[in-house]
Coordinates of N, CA and C in Angstrom, one line a residue:
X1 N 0.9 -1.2 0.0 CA 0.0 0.0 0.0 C 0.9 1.2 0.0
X2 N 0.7 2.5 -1.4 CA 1.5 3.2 -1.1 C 1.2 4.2 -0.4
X3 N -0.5 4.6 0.0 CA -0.8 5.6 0.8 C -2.3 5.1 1.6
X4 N -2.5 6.3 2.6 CA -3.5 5.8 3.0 C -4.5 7.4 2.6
X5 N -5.7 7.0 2.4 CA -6.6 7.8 2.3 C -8.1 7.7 2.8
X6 N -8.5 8.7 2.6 CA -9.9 9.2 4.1 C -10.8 7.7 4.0
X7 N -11.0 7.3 2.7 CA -11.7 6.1 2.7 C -11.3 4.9 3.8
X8 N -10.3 4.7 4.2 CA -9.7 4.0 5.1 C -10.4 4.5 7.1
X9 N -10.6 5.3 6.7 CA -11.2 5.6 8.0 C -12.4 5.3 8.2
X10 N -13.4 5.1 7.1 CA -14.8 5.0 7.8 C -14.6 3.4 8.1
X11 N -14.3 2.2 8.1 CA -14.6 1.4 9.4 C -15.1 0.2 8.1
X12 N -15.1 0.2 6.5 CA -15.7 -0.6 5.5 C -14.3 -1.2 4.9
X13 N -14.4 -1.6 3.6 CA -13.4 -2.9 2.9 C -12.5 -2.1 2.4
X14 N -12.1 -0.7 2.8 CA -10.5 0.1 2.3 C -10.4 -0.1 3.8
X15 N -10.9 0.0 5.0 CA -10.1 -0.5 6.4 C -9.7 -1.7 6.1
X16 N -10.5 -2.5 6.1 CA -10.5 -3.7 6.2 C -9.1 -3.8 5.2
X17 N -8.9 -3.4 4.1 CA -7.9 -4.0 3.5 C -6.6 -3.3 3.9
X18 N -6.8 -2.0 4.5 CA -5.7 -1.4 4.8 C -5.0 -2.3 6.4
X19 N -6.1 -2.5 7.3 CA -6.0 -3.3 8.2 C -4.8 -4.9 8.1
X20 N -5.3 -5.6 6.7 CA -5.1 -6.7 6.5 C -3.3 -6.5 5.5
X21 N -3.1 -5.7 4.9 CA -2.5 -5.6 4.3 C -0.9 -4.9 4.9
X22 N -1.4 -4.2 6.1 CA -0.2 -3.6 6.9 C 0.1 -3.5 8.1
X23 N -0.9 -3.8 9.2 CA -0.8 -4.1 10.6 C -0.8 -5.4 10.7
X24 N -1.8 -6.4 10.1 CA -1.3 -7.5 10.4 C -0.1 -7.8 10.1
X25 N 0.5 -7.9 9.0 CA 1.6 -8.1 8.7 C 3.1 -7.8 9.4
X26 N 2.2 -6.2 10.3 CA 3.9 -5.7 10.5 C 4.0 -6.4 12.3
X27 N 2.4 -6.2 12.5 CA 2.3 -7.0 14.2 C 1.5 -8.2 13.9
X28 N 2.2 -8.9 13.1 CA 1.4 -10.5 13.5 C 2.0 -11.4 14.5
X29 N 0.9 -11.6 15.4 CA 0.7 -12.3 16.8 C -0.1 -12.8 16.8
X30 N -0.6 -13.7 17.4 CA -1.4 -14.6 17.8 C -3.1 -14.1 18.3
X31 N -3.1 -13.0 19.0 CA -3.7 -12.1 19.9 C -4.7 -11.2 18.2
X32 N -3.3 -10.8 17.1 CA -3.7 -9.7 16.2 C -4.6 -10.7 15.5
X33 N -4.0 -11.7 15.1 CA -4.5 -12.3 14.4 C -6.4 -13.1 14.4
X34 N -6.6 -13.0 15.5 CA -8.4 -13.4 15.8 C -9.1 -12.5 15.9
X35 N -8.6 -10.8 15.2 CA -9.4 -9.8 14.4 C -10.7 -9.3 15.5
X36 N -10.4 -9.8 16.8 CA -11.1 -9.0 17.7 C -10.8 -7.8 17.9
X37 N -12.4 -6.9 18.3 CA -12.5 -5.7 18.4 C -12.7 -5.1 20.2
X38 N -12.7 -6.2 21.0 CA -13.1 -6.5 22.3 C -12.0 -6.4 23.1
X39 N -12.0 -6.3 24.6 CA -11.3 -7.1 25.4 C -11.9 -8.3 26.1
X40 N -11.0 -9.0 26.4 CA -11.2 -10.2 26.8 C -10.9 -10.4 29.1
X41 N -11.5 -10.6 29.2 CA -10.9 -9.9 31.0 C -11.6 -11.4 31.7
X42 N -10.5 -12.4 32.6 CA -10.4 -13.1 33.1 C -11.2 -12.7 34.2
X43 N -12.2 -12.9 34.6 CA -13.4 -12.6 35.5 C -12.8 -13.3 37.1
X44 N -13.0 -14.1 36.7 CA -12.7 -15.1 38.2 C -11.2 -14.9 38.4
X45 N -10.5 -14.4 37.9 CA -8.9 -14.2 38.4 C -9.6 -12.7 38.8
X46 N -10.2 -11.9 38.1 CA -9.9 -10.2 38.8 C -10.5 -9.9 39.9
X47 N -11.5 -11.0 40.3 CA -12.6 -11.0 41.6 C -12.5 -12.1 42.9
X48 N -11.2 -12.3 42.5 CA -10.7 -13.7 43.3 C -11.0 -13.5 44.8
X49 N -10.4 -12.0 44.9 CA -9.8 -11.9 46.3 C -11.3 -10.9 47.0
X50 N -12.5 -11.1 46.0 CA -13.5 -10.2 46.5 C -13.2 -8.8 45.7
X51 N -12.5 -8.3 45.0 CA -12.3 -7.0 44.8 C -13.4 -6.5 43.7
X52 N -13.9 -5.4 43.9 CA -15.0 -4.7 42.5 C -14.4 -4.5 41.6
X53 N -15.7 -4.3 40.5 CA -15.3 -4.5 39.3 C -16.4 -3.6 38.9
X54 N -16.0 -2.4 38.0 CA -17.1 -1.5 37.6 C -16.8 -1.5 36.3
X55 N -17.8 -0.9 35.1 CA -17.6 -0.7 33.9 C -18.2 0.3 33.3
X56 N -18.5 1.3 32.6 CA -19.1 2.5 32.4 C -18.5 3.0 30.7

């Protein structure tokens, strides 16, 4: 890809390809690679000791 342009920003198939064609590539991991948009948060490890948990 030799540039990036505004079309790349709205979140459709120039992300998507811009996404696929130069992040993955430059950080491929394990983690980049299953294209989640989430976090993932071990529940029973963060509440073990009784401690809260808020989200907002």
């Amino acid at each position: 890809m030799n540039n990036i342009q505004l079309a790349h920003g709205s979140g459709g198939q120039a992300m998507q390809q811009l996404i696929n064609s130069l992040f993955m590539e430059a950080f491929a991991n394990p983690w980049l690679a299953e294209q989640e948009d989430q976090a993932r948060l071990e529940l029973a490890q963060l509440t073990a000791e009784g401690d809260r948990l808020a989200f907002s």
